Short mmCIF file of C-alpha atoms in Angstrom, two decimals:
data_model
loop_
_atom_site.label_atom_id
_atom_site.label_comp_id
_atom_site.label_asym_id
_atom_site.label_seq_id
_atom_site.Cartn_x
_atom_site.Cartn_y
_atom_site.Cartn_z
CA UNK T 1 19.26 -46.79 5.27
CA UNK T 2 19.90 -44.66 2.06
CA UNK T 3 16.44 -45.48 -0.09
CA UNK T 4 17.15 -45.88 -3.76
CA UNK T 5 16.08 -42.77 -6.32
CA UNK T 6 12.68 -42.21 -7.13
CA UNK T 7 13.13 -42.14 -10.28
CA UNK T 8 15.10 -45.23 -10.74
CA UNK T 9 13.15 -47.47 -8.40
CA UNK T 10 9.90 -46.11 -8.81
CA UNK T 11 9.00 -45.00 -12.12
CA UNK T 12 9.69 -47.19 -15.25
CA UNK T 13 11.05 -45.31 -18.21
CA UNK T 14 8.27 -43.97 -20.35
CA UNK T 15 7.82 -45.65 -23.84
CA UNK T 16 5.71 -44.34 -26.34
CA UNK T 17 3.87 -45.51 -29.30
CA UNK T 18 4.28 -44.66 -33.22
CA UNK T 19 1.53 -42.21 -32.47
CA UNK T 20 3.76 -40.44 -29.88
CA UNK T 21 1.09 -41.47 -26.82
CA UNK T 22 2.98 -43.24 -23.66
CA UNK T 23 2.44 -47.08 -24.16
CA UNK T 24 -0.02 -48.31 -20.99
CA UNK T 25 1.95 -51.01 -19.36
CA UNK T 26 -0.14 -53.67 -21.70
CA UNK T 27 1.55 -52.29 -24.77
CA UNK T 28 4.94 -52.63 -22.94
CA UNK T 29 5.46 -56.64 -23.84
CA UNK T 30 4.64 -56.48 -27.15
CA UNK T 31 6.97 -53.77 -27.92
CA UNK T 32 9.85 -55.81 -26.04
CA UNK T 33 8.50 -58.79 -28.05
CA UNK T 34 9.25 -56.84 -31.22
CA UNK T 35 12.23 -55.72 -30.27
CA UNK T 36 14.13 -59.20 -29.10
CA UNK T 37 12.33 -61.61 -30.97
CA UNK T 38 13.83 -61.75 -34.01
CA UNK T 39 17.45 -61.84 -31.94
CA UNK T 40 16.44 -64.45 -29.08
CA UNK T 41 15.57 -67.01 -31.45
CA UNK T 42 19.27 -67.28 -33.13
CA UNK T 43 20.81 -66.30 -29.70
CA UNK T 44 19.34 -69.27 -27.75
CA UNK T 45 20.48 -71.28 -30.70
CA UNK T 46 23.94 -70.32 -30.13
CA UNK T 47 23.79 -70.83 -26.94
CA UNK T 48 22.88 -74.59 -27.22
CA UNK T 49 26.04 -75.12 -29.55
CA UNK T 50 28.55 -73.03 -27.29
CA UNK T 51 27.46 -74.87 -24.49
CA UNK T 52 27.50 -78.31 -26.26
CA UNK T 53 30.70 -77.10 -26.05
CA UNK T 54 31.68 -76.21 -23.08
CA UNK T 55 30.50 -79.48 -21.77
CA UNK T 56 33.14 -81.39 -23.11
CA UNK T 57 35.59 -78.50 -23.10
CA UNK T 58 37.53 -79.70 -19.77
CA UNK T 59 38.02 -83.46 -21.04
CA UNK T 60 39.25 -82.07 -24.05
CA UNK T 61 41.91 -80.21 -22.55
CA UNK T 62 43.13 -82.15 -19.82
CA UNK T 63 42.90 -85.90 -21.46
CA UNK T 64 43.37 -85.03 -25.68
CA UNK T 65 45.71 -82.62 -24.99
CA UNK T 66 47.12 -82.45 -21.67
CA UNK T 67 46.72 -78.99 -21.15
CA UNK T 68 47.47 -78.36 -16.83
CA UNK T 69 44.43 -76.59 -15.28
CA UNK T 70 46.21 -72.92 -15.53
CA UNK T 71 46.37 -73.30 -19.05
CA UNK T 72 42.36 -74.22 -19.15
CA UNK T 73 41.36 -71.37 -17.00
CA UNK T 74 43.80 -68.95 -19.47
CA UNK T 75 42.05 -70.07 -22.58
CA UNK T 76 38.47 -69.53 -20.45
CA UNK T 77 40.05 -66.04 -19.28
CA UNK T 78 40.98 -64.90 -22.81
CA UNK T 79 37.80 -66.01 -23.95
CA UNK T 80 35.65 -63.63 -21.14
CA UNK T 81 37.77 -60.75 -21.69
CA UNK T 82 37.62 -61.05 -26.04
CA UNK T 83 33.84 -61.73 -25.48
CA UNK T 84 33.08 -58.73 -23.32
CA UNK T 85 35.48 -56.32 -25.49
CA UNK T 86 32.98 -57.40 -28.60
CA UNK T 87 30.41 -56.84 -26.55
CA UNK T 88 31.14 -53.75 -26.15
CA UNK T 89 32.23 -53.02 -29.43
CA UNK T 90 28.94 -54.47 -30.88
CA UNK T 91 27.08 -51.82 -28.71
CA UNK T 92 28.94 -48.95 -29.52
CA UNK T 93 28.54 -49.06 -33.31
CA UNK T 94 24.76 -50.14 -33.06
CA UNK T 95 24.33 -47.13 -31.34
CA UNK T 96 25.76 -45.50 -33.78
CA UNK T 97 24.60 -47.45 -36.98
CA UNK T 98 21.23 -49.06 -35.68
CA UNK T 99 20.97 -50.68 -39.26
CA UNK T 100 24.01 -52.93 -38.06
CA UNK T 101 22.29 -54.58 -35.18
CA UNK T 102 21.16 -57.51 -37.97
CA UNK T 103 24.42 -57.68 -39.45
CA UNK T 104 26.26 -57.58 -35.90
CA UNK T 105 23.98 -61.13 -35.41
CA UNK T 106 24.75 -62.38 -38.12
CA UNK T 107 28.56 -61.95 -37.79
CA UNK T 108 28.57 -63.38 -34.27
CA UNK T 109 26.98 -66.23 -35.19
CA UNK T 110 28.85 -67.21 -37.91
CA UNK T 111 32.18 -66.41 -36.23
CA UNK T 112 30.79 -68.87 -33.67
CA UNK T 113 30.78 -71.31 -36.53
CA UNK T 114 34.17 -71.41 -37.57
CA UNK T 115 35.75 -71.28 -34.46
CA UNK T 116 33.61 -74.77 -33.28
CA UNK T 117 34.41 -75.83 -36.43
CA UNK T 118 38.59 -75.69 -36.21
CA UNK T 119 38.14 -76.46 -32.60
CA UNK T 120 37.02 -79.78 -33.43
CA UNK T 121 39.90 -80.01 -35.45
CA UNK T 122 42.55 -78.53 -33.16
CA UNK T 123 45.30 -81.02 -32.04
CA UNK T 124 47.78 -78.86 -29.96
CA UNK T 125 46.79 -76.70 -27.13
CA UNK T 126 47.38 -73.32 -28.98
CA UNK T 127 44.97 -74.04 -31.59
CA UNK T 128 42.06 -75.39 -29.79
CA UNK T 129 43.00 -71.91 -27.18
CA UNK T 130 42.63 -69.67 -29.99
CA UNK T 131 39.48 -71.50 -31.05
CA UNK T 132 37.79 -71.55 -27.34
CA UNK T 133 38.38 -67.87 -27.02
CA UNK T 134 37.64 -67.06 -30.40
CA UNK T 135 33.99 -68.53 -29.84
CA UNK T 136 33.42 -66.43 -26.47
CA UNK T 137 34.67 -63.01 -28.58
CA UNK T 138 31.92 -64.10 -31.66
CA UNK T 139 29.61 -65.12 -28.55
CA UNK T 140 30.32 -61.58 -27.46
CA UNK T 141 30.03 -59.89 -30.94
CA UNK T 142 26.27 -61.48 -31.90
CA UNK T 143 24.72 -60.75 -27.77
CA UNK T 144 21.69 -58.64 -28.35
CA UNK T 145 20.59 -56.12 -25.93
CA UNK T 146 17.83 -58.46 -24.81
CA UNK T 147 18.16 -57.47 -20.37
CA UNK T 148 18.47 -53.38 -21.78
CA UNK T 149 15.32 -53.78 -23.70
CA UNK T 150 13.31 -55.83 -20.84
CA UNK T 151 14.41 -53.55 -18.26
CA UNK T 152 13.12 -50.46 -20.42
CA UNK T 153 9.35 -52.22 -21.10
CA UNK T 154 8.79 -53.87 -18.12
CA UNK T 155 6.77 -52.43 -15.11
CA UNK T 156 8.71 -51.32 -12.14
CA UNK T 157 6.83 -54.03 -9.61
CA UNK T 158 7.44 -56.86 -12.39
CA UNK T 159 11.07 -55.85 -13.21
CA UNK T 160 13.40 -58.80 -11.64
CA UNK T 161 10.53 -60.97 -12.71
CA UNK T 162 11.12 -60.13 -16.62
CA UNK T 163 15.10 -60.20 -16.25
CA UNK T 164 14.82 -63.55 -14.32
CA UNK T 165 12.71 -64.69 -17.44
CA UNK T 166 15.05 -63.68 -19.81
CA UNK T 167 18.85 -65.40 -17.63
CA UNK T 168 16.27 -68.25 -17.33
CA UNK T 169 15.77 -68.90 -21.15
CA UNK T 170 19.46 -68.67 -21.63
CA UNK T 171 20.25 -70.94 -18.78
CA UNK T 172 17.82 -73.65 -20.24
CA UNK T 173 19.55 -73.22 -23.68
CA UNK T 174 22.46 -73.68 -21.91
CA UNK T 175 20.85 -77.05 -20.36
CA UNK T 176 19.46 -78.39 -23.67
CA UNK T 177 23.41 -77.91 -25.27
CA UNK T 178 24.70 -80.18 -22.66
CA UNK T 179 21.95 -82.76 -22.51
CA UNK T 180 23.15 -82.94 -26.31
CA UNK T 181 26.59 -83.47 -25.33
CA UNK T 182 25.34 -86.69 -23.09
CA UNK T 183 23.60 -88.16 -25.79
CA UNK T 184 26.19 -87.46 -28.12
CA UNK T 185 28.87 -88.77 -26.19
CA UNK T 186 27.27 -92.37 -25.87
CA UNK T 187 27.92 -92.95 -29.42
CA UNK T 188 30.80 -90.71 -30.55
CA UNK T 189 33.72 -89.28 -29.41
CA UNK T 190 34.43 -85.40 -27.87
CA UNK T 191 35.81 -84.02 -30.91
CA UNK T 192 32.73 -85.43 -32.57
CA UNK T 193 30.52 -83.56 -30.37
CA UNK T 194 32.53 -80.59 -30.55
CA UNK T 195 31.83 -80.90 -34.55
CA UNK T 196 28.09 -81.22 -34.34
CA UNK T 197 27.98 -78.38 -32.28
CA UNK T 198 28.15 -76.38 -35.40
CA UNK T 199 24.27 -77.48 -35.84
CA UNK T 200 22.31 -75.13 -33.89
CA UNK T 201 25.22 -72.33 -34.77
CA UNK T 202 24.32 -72.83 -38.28
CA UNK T 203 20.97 -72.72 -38.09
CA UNK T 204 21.04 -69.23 -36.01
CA UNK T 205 23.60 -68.23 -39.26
CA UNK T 206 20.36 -69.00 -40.81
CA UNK T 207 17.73 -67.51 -38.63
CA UNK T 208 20.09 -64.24 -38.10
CA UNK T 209 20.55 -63.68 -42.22
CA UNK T 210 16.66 -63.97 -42.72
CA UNK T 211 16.12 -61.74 -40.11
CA UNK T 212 18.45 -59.28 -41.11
CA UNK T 213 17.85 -59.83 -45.13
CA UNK T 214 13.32 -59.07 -43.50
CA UNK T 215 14.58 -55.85 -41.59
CA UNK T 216 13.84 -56.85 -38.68
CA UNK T 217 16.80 -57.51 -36.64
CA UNK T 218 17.23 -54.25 -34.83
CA UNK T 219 15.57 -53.13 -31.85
CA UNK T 220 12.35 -51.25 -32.41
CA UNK T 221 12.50 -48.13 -33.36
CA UNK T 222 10.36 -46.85 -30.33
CA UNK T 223 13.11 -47.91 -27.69
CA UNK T 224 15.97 -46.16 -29.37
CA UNK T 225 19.14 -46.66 -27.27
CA UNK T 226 21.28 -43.88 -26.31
CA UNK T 227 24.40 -42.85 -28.25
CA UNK T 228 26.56 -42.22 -25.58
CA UNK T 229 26.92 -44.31 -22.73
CA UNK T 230 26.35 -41.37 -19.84
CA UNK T 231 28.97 -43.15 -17.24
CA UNK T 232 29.05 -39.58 -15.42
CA UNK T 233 25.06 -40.24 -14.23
CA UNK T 234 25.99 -43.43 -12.28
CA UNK T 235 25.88 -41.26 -9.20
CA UNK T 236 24.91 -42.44 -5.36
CA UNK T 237 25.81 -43.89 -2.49
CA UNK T 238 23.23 -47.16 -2.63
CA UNK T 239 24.73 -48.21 -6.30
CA UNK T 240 28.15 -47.55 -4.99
CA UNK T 241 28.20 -50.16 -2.51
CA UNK T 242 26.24 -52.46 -4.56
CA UNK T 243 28.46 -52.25 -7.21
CA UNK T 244 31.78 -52.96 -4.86
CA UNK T 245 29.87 -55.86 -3.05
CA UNK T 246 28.91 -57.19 -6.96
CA UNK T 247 32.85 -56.62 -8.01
CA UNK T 248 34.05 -58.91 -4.85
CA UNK T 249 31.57 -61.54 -5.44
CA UNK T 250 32.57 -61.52 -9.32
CA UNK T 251 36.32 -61.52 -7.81
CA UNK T 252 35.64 -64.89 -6.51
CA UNK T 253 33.25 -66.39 -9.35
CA UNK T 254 35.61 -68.88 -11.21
CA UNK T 255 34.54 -70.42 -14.61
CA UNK T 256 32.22 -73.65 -14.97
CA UNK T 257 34.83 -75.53 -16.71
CA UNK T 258 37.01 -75.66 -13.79
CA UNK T 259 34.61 -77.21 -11.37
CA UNK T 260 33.79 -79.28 -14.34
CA UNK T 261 37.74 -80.69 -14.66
CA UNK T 262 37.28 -81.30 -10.80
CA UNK T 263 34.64 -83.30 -11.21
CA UNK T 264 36.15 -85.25 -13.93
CA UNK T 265 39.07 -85.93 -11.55
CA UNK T 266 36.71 -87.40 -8.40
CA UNK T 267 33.80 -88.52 -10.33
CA UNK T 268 32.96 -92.36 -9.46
CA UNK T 269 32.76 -95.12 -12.23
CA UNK T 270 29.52 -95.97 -13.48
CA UNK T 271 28.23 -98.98 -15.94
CA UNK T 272 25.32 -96.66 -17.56
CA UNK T 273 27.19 -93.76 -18.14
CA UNK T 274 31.29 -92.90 -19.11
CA UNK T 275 32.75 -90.34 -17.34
CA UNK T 276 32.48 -87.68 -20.39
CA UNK T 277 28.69 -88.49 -19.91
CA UNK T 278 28.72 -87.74 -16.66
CA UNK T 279 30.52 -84.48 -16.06
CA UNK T 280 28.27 -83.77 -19.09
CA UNK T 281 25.34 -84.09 -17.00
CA UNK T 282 26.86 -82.42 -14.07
CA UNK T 283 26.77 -79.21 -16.39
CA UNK T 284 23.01 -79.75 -17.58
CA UNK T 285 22.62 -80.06 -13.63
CA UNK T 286 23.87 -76.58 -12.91
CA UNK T 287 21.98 -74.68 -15.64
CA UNK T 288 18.98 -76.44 -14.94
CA UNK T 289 19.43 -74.82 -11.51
CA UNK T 290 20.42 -72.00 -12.76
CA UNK T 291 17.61 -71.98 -14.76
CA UNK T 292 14.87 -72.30 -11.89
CA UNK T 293 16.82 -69.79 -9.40
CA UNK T 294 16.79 -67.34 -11.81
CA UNK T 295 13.16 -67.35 -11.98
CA UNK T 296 12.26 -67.76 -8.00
CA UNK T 297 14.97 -64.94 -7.64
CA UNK T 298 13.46 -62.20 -10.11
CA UNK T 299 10.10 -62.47 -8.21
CA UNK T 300 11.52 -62.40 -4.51
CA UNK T 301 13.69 -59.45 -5.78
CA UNK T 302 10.42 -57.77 -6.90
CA UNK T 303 9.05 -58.29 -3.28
CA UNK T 304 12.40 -58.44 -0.83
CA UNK T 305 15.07 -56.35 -3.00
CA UNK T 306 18.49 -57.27 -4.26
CA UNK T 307 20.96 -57.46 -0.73
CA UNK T 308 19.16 -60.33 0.63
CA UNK T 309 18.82 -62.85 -2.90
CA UNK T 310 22.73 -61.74 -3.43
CA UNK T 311 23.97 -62.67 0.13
CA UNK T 312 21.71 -66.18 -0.35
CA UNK T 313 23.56 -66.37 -3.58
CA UNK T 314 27.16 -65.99 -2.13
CA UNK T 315 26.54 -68.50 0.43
CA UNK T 316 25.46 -70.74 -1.92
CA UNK T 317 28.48 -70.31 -4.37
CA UNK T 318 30.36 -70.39 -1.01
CA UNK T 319 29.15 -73.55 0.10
CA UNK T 320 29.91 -75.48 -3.50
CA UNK T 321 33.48 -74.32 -3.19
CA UNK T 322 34.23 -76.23 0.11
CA UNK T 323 32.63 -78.82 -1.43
CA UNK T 324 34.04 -79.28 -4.58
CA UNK T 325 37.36 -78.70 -2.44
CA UNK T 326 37.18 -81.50 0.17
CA UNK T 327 34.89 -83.65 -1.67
CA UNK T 328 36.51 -87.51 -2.25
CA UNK T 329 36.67 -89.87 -4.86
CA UNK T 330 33.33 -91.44 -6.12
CA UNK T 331 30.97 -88.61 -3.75
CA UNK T 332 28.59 -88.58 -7.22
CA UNK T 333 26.13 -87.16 -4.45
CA UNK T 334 27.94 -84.47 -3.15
CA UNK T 335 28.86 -83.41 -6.31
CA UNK T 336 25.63 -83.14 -7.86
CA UNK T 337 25.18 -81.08 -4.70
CA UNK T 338 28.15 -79.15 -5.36
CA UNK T 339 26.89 -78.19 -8.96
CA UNK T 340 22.82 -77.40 -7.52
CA UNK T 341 24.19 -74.89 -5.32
CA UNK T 342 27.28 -72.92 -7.93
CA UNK T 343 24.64 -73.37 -10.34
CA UNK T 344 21.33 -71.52 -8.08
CA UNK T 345 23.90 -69.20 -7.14
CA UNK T 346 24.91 -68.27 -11.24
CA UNK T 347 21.00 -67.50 -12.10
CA UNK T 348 20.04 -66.24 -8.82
CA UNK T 349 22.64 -63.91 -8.61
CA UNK T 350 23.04 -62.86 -12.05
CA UNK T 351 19.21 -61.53 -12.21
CA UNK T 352 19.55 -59.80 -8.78
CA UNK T 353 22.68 -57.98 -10.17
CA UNK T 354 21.09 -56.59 -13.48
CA UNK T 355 17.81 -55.55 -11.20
CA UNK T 356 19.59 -53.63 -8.85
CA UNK T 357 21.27 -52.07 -10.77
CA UNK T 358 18.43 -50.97 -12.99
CA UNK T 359 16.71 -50.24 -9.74
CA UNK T 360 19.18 -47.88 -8.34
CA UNK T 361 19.81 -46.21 -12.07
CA UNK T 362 17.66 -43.42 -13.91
CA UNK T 363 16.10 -44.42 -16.84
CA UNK T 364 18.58 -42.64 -18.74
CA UNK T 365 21.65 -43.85 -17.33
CA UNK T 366 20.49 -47.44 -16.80
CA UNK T 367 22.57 -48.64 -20.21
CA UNK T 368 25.44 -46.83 -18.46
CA UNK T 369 24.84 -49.01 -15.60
CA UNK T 370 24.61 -52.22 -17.55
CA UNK T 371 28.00 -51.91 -18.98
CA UNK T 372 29.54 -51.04 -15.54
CA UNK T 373 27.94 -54.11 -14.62
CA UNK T 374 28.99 -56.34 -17.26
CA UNK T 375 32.56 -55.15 -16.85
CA UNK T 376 32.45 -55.97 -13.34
CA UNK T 377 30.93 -59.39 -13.88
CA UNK T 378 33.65 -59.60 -16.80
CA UNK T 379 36.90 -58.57 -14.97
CA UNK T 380 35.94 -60.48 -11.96
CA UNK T 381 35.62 -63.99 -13.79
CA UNK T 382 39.00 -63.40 -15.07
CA UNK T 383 40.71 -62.48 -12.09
CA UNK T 384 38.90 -65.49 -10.50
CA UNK T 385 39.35 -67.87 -13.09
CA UNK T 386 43.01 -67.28 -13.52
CA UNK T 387 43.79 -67.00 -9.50
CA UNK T 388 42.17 -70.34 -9.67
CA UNK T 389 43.72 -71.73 -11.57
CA UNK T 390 47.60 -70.69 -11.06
CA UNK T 391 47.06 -71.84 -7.52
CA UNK T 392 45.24 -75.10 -8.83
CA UNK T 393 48.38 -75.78 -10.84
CA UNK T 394 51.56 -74.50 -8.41
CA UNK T 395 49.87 -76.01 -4.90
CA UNK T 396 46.08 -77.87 -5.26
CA UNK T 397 43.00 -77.80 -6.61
CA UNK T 398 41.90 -77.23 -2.95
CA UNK T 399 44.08 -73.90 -2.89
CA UNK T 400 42.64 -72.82 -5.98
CA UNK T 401 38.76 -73.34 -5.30
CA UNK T 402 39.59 -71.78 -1.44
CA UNK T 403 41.04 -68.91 -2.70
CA UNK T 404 38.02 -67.45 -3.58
CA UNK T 405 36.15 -67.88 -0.34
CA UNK T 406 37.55 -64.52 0.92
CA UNK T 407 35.87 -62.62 -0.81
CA UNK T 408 32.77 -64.15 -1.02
CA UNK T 409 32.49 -63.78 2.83
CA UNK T 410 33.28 -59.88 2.42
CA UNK T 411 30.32 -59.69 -0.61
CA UNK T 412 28.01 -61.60 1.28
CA UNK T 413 28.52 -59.36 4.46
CA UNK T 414 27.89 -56.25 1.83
CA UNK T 415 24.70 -57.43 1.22
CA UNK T 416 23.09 -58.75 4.38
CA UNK T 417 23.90 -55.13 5.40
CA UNK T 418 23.34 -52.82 2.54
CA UNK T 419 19.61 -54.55 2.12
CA UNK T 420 17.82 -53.01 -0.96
CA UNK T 421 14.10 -52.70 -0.33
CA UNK T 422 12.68 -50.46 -2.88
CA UNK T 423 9.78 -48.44 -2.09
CA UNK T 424 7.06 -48.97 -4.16
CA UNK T 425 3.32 -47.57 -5.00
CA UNK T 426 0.11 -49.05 -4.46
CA UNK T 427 -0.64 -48.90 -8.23
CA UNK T 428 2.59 -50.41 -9.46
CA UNK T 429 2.32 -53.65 -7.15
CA UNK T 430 -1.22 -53.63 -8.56
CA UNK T 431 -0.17 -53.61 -12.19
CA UNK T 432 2.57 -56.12 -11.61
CA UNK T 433 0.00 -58.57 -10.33
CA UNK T 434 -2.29 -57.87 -13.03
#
């Protein structure tokens, strides 16, 4: 079994103080704190209001405007590809222009603004498309590099611990946005909650503009990222078949807001809750799991390696498919179900992919890495999403949430046999510990 490099699963990239001494591995937090505090804050903010959002966002286009399922998972498509194009783009010039990074924020999250605000007030299917994608693309534009600068401070032993922290935080933003949407939704209507949305959006506007206006919403100066993304380093055999058993799991990993309009379709009647409130909670269900498997997944990565928390992951996602596909009317139990194991599977597998990949990367090539990645994750929800969707519309929603299963199969067989078990020192499992 090919053993990852040395200096990519051993070694942790060397930071260094303002003095120009390495940083011990005590200094290493509070130069990551420095660096992504001043951006988490607004970030997680946006993230409650997107995902305020997206809670509602299948009810709003299949019952206000009676949009067919293809049409839901094109708008969601449009959206991941114009989000992970600004992504991108927001990279490349703050590479470039470090003094943008605030300003880049800013942008993002006021672009995130406007398009909740005239998607609340969207009436045909075109506008409230444009709107949904436009907020992924300003989602995209104001993403810090918060998983680039964790994996560059944290220890080596501790490193799927700190990147399950930081999917963990986002995935409980995520949670809050759509317990918001439940509460909302018992005395308004969607469009309503859609509107208030713009709450927690404006106040990262806000947070991002005093940041930025203080100097201090760039990355530290010590961890200075590289200007050119060095795609030519991403070299070996161990990364190349983690990265093709990644790109067939992403293949097959179609939006939330699909399995949220199935469960608005089969979900039972209830005198508590409506059925907005419901599927609501369904959401806050998944990134609540989400949430906690990203966690319990960055520290077995740190003792078991990647393979075996990514092959748990695509049974998981597997096993939510079939049943969200033969699930029947008024199941509320299976579908809970359903949305525990799709969402475990989201943070579990997310923080294994971003740690083996840093794993298996030099320190100088792991941004490289993270873009391949996020390209992979981005190209692969697409393809998923709209697969899913066509076949949703033309034949079933069974054909279009089986489709995927394929693939998973083939990812999950990639992993169980190319097993990542990083060697590591004595010393480093001791500091991790510490």
């Amino acid at each position: 079994m090919p053993a990852p490099p040395t200096d990519a699963s051993d070694q942790s990239p060397e930071v260094h103080d303002r003095r120009g001494e390495p940083a011990t591995a005590g200094d290493q937090p509070a130069a990551d704190q420095a660096a992504g505090q001043p951006a988490r804050l607004p970030y997680l903010l946006s993230t409650v209001g997107l995902e305020s959002m997206t809670a509602v966002t299948a009810p709003f286009f299949a019952r206000t405007l009676g949009a067919a399922p293809f049409a839901l998972a094109g708008v969601e498509a449009a959206g991941r590809a114009g989000g992970a194009a600004a992504r991108y783009g927001r990279n490349q010039l703050a590479d470039r222009r470090p003094g943008l990074r605030g300003a880049l924020d800013v942008a993002g999250s006021a672009g995130l603004a406007l398009a909740a605000g005239f998607f609340a007030a969207s009436s045909v299917l075109w506008q409230a498309g444009a709107c949904r994608a436009g907020s992924w693309a300003a989602r995209g534009l104001g993403t810090p590099p918060l998983l680039e600068e964790a994996s560059a401070t944290a220890p080596a032993a501790r490193l799927g611990t700190r990147l399950g922290f930081e999917r963990s935080a986002v995935a409980l933003s995520a949670a809050l946005g759509a317990v918001v949407a439940v509460v909302l939704l018992e005395f308004t209507s969607i469009r309503t909650v859609i509107g208030l949305a713009l709450v927690p959006v404006v106040l990262a506007v806000v947070l991002s503009v005093v940041a930025f206006a203080r100097g201090r919403a760039g990355a530290a100066p010590d961890i200075q990222a590289p200007t050119q993304i060095k795609i030519t380093k991403l070299r070996g055999k161990p990364l190349g078949v983690l990265l093709i058993g990644i790109a067939c799991y992403e293949a097959s990993n179609i939006a939330a807001v699909l399995l949220l309009l199935r469960a608005a379709r089969i979900v039972g009647t209830s005198d508590v809750l409506s059925t907005l409130q419901r599927v609501a909670l369904y959401y806050a269900v998944y990134q609540l799991a989400a949430a906690a498997c990203a966690v319990w997944a960055g520290r077995l990565v740190d003792r078991a390696g990647t393979g075996f928390v990514l092959a748990c992951g695509g049974v998981s996602l597997l096993l939510a498919y079939l049943g969200f596909a033969y699930v029947t009317p008024n199941s509320d139990a299976v579908i809970i179900g359903c949305f525990l194991l799709a969402g475990a599977a989201a943070g579990a597998v997310d923080t294994a992919e971003y740690t083996g990949v840093a794993r298996l990367t030099a320190p100088e090539a792991r941004r490289a890495g993270f873009g391949m990645l996020a390209g992979l994750q981005s190209g692969g929800r697409v393809f998923a999403t709209l697969t899913a969707g066509g076949l949703w519309s033309l034949i079933s929603p069974k054909a279009g949430l089986l489709v995927c299963g394929p693939l998973l199969v083939v990812a999950t067989v990639i992993f169980l046999v190319r097993v990542d078990r990083p060697a590591r020192d004595p010393d480093e499992v001791a500091a991790g510990r510490a």
